[in-house]
mmCIF file of C-alpha atoms in Angstrom:
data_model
loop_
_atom_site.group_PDB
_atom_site.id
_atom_site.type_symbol
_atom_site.label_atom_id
_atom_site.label_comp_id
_atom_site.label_asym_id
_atom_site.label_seq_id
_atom_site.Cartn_x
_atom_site.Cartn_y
_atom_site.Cartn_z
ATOM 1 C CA UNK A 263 5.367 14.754 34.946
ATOM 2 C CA UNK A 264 2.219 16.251 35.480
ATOM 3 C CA UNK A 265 -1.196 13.841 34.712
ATOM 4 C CA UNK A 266 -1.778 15.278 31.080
ATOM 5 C CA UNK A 267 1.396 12.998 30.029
ATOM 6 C CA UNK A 268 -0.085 10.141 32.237
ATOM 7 C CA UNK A 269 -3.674 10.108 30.969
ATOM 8 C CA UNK A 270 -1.896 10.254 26.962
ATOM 9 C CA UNK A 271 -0.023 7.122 27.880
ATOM 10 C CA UNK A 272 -3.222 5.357 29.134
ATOM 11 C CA UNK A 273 -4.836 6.335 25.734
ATOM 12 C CA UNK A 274 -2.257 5.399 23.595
ATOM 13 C CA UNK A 275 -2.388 2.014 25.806
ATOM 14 C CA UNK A 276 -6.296 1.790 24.953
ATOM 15 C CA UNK A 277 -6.045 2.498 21.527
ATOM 16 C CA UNK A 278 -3.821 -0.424 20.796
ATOM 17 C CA UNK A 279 -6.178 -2.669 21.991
ATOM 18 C CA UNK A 280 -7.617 -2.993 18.374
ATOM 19 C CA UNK A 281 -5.407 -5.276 17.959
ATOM 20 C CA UNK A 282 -6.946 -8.124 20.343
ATOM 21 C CA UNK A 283 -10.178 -9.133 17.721
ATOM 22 C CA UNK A 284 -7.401 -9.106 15.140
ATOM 23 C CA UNK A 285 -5.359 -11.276 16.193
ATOM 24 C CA UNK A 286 -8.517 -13.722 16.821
ATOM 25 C CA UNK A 287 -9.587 -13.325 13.084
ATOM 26 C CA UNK A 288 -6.478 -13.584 11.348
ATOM 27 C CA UNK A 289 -5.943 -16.873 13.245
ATOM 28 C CA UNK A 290 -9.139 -18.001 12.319
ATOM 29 C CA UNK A 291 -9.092 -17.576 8.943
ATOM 30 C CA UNK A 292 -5.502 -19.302 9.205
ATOM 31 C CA UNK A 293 -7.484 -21.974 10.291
ATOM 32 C CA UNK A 294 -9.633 -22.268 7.845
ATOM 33 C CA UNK A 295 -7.097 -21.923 5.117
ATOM 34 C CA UNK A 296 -5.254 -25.100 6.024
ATOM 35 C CA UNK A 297 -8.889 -26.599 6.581
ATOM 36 C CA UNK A 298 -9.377 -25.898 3.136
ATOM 37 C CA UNK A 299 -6.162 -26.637 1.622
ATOM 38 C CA UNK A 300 -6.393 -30.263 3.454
ATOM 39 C CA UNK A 301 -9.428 -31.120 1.322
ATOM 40 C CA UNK A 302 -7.950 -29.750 -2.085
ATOM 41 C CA UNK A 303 -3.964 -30.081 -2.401
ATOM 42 C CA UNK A 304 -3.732 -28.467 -5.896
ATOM 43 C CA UNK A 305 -5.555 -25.093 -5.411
ATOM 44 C CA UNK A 306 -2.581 -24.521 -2.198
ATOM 45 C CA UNK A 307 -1.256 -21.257 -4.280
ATOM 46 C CA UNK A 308 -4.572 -19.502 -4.689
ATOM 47 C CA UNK A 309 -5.336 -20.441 -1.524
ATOM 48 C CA UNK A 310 -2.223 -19.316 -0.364
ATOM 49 C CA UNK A 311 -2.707 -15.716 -2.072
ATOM 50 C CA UNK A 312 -6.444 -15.018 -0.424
ATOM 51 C CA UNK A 313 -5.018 -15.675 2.890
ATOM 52 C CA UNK A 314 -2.441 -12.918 2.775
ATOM 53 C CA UNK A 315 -4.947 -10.781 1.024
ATOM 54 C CA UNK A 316 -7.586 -11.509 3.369
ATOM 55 C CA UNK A 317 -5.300 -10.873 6.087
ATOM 56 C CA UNK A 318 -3.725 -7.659 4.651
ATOM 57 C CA UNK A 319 -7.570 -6.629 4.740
ATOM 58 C CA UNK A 320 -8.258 -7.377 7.852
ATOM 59 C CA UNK A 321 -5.173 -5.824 9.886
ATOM 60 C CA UNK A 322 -6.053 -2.595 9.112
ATOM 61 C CA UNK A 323 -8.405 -2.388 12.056
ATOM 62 C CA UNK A 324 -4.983 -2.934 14.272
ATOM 63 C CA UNK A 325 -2.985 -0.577 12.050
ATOM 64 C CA UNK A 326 -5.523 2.355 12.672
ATOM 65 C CA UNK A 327 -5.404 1.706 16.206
ATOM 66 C CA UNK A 328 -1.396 1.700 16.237
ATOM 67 C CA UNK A 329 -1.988 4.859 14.526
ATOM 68 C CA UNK A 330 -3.550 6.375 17.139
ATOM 69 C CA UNK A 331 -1.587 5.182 19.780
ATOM 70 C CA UNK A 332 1.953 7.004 17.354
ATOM 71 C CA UNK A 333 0.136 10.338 16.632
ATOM 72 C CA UNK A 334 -0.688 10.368 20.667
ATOM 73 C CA UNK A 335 2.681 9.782 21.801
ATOM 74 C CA UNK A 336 4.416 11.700 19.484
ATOM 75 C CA UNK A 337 2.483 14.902 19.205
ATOM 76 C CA UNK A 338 1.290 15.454 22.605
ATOM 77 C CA UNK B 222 7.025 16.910 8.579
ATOM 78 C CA UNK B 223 10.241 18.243 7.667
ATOM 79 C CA UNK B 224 9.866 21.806 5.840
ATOM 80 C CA UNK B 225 12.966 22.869 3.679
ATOM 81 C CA UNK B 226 13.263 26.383 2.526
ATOM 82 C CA UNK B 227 13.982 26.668 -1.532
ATOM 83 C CA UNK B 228 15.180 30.531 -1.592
ATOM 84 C CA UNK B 229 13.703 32.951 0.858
ATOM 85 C CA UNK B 230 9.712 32.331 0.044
ATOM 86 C CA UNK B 231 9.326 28.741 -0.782
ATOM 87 C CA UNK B 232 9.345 25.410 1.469
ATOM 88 C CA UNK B 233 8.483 21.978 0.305
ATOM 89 C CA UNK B 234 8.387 19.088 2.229
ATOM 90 C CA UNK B 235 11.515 16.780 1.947
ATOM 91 C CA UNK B 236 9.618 14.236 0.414
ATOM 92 C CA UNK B 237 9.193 15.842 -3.037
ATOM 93 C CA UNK B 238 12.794 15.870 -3.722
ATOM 94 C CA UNK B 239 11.969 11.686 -2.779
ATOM 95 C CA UNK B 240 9.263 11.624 -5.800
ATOM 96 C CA UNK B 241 11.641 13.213 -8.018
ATOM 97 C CA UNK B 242 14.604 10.801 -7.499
ATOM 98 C CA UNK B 243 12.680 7.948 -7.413
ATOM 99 C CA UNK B 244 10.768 8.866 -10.834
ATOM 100 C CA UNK B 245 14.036 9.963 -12.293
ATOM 101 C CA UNK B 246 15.301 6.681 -11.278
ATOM 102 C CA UNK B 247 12.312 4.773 -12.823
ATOM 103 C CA UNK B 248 12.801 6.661 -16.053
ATOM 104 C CA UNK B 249 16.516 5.683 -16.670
ATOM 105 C CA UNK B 250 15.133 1.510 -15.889
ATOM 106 C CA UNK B 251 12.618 2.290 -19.108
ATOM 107 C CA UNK B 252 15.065 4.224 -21.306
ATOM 108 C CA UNK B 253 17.564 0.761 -20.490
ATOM 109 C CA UNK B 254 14.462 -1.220 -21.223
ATOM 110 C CA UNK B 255 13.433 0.223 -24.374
ATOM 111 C CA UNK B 256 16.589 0.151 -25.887
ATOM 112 C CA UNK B 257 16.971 -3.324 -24.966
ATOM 113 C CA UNK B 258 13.681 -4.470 -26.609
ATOM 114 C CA UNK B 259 14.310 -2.441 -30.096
ATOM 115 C CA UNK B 260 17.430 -4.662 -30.282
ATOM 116 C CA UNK B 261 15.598 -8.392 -29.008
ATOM 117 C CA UNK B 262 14.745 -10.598 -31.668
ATOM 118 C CA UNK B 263 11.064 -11.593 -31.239
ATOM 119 C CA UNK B 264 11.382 -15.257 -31.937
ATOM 120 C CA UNK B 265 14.087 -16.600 -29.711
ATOM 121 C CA UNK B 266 13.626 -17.076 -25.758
ATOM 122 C CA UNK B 267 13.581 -14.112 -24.196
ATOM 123 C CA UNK B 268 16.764 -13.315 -21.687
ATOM 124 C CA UNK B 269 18.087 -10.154 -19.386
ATOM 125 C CA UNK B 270 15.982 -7.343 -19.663
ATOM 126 C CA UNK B 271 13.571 -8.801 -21.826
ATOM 127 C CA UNK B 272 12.472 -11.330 -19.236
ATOM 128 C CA UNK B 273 11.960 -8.898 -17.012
ATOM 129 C CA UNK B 274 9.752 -6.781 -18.811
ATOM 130 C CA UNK B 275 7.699 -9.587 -20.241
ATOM 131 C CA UNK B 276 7.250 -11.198 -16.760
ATOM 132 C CA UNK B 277 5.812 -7.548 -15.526
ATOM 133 C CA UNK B 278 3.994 -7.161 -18.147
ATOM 134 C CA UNK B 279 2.448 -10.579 -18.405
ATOM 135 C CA UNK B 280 1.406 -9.779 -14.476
ATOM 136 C CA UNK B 281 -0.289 -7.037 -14.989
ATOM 137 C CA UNK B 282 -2.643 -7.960 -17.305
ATOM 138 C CA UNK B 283 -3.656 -11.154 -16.110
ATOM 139 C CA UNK B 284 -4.275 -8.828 -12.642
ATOM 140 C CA UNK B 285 -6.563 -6.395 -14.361
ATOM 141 C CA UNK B 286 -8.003 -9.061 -17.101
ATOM 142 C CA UNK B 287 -9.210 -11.259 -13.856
ATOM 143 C CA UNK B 288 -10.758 -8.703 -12.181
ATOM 144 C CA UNK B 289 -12.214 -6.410 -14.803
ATOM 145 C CA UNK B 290 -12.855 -8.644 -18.108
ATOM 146 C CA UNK B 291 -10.726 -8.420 -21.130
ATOM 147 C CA UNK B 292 -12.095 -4.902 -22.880
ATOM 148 C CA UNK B 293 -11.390 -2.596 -19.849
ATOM 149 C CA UNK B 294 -8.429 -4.375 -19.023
ATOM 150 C CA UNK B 295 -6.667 -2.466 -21.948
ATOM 151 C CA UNK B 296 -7.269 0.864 -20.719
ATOM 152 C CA UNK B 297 -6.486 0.269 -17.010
ATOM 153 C CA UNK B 298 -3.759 -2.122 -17.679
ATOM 154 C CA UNK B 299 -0.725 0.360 -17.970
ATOM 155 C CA UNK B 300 -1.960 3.110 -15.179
ATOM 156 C CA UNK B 301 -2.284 0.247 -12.980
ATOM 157 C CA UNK B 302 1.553 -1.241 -13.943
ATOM 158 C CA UNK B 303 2.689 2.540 -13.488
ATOM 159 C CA UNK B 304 0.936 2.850 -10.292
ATOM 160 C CA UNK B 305 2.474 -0.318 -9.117
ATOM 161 C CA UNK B 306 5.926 -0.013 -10.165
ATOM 162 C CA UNK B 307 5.992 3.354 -8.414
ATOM 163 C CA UNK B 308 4.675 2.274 -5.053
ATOM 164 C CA UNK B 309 6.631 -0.745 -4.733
ATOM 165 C CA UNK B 310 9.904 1.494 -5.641
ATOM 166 C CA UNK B 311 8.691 4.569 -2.763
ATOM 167 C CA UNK B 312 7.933 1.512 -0.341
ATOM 168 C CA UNK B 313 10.953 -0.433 -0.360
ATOM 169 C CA UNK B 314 13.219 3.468 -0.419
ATOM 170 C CA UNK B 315 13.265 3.624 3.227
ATOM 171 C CA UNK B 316 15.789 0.954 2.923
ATOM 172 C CA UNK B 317 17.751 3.344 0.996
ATOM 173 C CA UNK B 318 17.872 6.541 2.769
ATOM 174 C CA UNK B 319 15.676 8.505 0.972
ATOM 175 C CA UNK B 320 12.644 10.059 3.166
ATOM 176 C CA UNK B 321 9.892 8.029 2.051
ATOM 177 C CA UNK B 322 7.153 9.275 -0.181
ATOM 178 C CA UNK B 323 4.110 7.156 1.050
ATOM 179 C CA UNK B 324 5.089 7.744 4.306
ATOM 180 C CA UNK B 325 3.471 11.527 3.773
ATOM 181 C CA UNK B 326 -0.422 11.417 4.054
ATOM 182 C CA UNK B 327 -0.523 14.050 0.909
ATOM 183 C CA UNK B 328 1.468 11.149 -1.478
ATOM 184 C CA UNK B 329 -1.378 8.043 0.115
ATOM 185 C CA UNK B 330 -4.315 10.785 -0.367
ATOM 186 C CA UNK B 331 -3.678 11.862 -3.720
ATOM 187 C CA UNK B 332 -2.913 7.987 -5.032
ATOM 188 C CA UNK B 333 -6.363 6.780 -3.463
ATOM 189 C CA UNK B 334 -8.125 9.882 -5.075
ATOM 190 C CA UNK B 335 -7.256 9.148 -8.329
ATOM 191 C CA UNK B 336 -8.379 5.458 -7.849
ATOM 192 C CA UNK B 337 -11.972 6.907 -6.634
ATOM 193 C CA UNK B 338 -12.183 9.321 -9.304
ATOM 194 C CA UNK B 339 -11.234 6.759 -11.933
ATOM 195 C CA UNK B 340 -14.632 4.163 -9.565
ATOM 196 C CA UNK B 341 -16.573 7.204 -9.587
ATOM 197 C CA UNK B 342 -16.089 8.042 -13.649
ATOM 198 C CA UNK B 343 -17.134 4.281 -14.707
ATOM 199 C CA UNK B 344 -19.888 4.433 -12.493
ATOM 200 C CA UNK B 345 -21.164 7.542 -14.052
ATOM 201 C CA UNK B 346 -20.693 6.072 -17.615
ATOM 202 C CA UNK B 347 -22.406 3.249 -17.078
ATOM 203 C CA UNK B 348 -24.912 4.214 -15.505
ATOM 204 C CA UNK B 349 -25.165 8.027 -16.736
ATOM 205 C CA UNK B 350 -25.622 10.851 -14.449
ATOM 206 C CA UNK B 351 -29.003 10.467 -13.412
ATOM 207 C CA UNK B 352 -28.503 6.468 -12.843
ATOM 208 C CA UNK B 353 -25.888 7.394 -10.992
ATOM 209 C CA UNK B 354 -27.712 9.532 -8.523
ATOM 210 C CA UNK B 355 -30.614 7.473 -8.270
ATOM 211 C CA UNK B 356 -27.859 4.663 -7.156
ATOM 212 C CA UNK B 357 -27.640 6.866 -4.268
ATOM 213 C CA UNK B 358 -31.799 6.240 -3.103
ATOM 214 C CA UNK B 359 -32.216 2.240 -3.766
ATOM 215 C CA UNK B 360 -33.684 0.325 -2.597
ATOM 216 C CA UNK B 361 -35.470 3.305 -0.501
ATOM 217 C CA UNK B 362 -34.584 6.844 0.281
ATOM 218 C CA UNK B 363 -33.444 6.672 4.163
ATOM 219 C CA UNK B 364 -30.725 4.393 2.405
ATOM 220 C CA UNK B 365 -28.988 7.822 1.225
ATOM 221 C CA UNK B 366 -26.776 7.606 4.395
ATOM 222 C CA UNK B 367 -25.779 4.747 4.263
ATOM 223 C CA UNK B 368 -24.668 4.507 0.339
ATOM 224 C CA UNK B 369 -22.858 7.620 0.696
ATOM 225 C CA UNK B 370 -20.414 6.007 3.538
ATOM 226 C CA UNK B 371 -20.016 3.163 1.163
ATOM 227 C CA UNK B 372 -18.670 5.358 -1.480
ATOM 228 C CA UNK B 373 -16.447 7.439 0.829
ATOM 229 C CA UNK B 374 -15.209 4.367 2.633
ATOM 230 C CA UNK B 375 -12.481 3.192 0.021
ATOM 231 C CA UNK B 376 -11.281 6.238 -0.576
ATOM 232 C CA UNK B 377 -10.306 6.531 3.320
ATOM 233 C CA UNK B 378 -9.189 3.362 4.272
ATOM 234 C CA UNK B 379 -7.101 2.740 1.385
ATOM 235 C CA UNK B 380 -5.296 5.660 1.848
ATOM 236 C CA UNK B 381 -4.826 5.435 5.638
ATOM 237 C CA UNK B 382 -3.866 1.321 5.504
ATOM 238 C CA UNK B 383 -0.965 2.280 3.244
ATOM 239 C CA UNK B 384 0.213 5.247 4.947
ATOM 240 C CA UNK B 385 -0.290 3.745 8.352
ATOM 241 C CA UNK B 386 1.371 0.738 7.354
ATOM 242 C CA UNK B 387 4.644 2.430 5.958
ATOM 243 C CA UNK B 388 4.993 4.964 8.935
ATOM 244 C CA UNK B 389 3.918 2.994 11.863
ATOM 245 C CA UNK B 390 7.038 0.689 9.781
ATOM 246 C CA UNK B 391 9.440 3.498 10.384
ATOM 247 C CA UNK B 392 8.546 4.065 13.435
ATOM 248 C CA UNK B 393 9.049 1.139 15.233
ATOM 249 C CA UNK B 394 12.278 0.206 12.995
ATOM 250 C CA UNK B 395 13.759 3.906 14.429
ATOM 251 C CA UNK B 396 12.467 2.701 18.313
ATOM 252 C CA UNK B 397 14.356 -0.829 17.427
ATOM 253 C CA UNK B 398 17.487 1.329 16.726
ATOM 254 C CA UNK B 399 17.305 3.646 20.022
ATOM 255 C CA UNK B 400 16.901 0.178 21.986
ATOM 256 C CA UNK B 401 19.760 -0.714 20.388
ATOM 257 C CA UNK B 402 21.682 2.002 20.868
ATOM 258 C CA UNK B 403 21.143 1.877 24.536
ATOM 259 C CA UNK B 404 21.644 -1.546 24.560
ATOM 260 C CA UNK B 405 25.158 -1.291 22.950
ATOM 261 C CA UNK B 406 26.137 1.878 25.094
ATOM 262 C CA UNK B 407 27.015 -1.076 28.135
ATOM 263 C CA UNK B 408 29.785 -2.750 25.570
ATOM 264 C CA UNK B 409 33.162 -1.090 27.421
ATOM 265 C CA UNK B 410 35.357 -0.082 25.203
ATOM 266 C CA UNK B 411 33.417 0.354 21.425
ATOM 267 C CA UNK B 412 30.146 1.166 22.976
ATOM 268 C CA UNK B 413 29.487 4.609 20.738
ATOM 269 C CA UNK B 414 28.466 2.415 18.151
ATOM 270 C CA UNK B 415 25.621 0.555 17.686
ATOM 271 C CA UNK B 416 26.352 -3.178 16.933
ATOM 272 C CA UNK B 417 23.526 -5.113 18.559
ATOM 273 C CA UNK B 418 21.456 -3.098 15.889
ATOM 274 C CA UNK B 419 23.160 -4.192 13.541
ATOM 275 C CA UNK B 420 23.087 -7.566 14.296
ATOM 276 C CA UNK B 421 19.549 -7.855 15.292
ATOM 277 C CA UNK B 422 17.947 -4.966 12.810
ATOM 278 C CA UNK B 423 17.384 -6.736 9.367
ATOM 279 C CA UNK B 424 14.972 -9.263 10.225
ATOM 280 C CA UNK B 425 12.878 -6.835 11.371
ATOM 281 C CA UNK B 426 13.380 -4.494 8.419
ATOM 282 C CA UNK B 427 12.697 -7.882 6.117
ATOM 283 C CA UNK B 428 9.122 -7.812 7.800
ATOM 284 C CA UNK B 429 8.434 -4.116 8.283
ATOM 285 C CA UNK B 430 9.615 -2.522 4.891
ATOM 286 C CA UNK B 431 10.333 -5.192 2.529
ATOM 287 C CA UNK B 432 7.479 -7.585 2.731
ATOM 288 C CA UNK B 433 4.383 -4.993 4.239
ATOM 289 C CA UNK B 434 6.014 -2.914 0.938
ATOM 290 C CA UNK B 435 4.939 -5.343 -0.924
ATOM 291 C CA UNK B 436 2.344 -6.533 0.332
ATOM 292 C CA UNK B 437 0.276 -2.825 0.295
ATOM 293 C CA UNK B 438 1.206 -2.523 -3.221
ATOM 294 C CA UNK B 439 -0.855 -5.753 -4.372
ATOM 295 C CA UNK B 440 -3.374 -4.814 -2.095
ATOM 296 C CA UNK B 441 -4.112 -1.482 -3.268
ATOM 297 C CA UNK B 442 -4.011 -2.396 -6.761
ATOM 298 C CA UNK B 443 -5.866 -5.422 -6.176
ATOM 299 C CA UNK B 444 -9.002 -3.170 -4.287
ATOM 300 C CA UNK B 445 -8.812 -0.212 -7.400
ATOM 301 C CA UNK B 446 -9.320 -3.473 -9.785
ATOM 302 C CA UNK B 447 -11.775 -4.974 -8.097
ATOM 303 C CA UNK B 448 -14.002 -2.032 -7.442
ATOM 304 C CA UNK B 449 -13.400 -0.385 -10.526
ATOM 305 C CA UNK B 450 -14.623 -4.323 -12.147
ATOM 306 C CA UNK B 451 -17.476 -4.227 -10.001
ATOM 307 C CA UNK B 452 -19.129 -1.340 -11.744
ATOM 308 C CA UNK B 453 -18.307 -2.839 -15.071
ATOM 309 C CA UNK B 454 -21.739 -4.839 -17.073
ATOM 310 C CA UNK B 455 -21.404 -8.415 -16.940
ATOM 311 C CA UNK B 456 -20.429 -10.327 -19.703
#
């Protein structure tokens, strides 16, 4: 194993860090979605509906990254 | 990628012969539906078939008569059902065998071009050419940079979330399987087969194919709606 292979496998390591701030915001806005549902019962289903669309939205920062980190390990 | 030769000259990818099953397979589902709804009567509860058409169809143009207003709505309404019906199906065909389509960048690329041509042609009718152009300077020229980004960006990230999405899904469901494999390798005597996969493999496939499937689906019909409605005049 000579230290090309290594210094992929660090890269592919750094590039799935995107998925730290992710995590944070997609539990925030979790957050804020049973914040919001707590002051309004009724609306729960469209409230219900943003969140996974919000979150969809908002993971593709990590899914980019994972991205990365597959066409790395795969193709080099 | 995997090439495979048609004669001597010719190679296609594998996942054409996908897109062709899966729209032959669609097409047979609307020749069964059709012929269903020339026989319903329209004034008694609808059952079967019926339902399940009128439930689709009842979706889809509430979706496009939120987002875009009632007028547009019935020219978008049945490209965007299409659209849908065929994603969700090419999603959820991993499950199935087949190689999936939207797993290829080619199949995500050309989808999310046709959604930016079809943002790019309402902007240019409402606006007309030159409006369109001089979009491109407000409020002040150095903003040229800048506005051209924003009009490239959903073309690019719509077609890379859904193609990331489905593949990076693969991916990790075909890792699950080699862990598995190894795993079951230790079991003495029936250890070339691979039962802890088995056993441990469809939750994970509920989350990976089945739910992202549909979940990118609404999404990228939800986004085309809503920026294709944001070029529309309000009413």
């Amino acid at each position: 194993m000579d230290i090309g292979q290594g210094l992929v496998a660090i890269g592919a390591g750094l590039a799935v860090m995107t998925g730290l701030m992710t995590g944070i915001g997609q539990g925030y806005a979790a957050g804020k979605a049973v914040e919001a549902v707590g002051r309004n019962p009724e609306a729960e289903n469209k409230i219900r509906s943003m969140l996974i669309l919000g979150d969809a939205i908002a993971e593709t920062c990590a899914i980019y990254g994972m991205l990365i980190a597959f066409l790395l390990i795969f193709v080099f | 990628m995997h090439l495979i030769p048609i004669g001597t000259v010719i190679t296609v990818q594998v996942e054409v012969f996908s897109i062709l099953i899966i729209a032959s397979a669609l097409m047979i589902f609307f020749l069964f539906a059709n012929r269903s709804l020339q026989k319903a009567d329209p004034f008694e509860k609808p059952k079967g078939m019926v339902l399940i058409c009128t439930i689709l169809v009842g979706f889809f143009e509430k979706l496009t008569t939120d987002n875009m207003g009632a007028k547009a709505a019935k020219k978008y309404a049945p490209y965007i059902g299409a659209l849908a019906l065929f994603m969700v199906v090419s999603n959820l065909s991993g499950l199935l065998g087949l190689a999936q389509p939207t797993a290829n960048y080619s199949v995500t690329l050309t989808l999310a071009l046709i959604s930016f041509i079809l943002i790019q042609r309402t902007k240019i009718k409402v606006n007309g050419i030159k409006g369109y152009l001089h979009g491109f300077i407000e409020p002040f020229p150095p903003f040229i940079v800048m506005n051209f980004f924003g009009t490239v960006a959903p073309l690019i990230s719509m077609s890379l979330r859904l193609f990331g999405n489905i593949t990076s899904g693969s991916i990790i469901m075909t890792l699950v399987y080699t862990f598995t494999g190894f795993l079951s390798g230790f079991i003495p005597v029936i250890g070339g087969f691979d039962f802890v996969g088995v056993a441990l493999a469809p939750i994970l496939h509920a989350y990976f194919d089945v739910f992202a499937g549909f979940i990118q689906t609404y999404i990228f019909i939800m986004l085309t709606t809503i920026f294709i409605g944001n070029e529309l005049p309000q009413e």
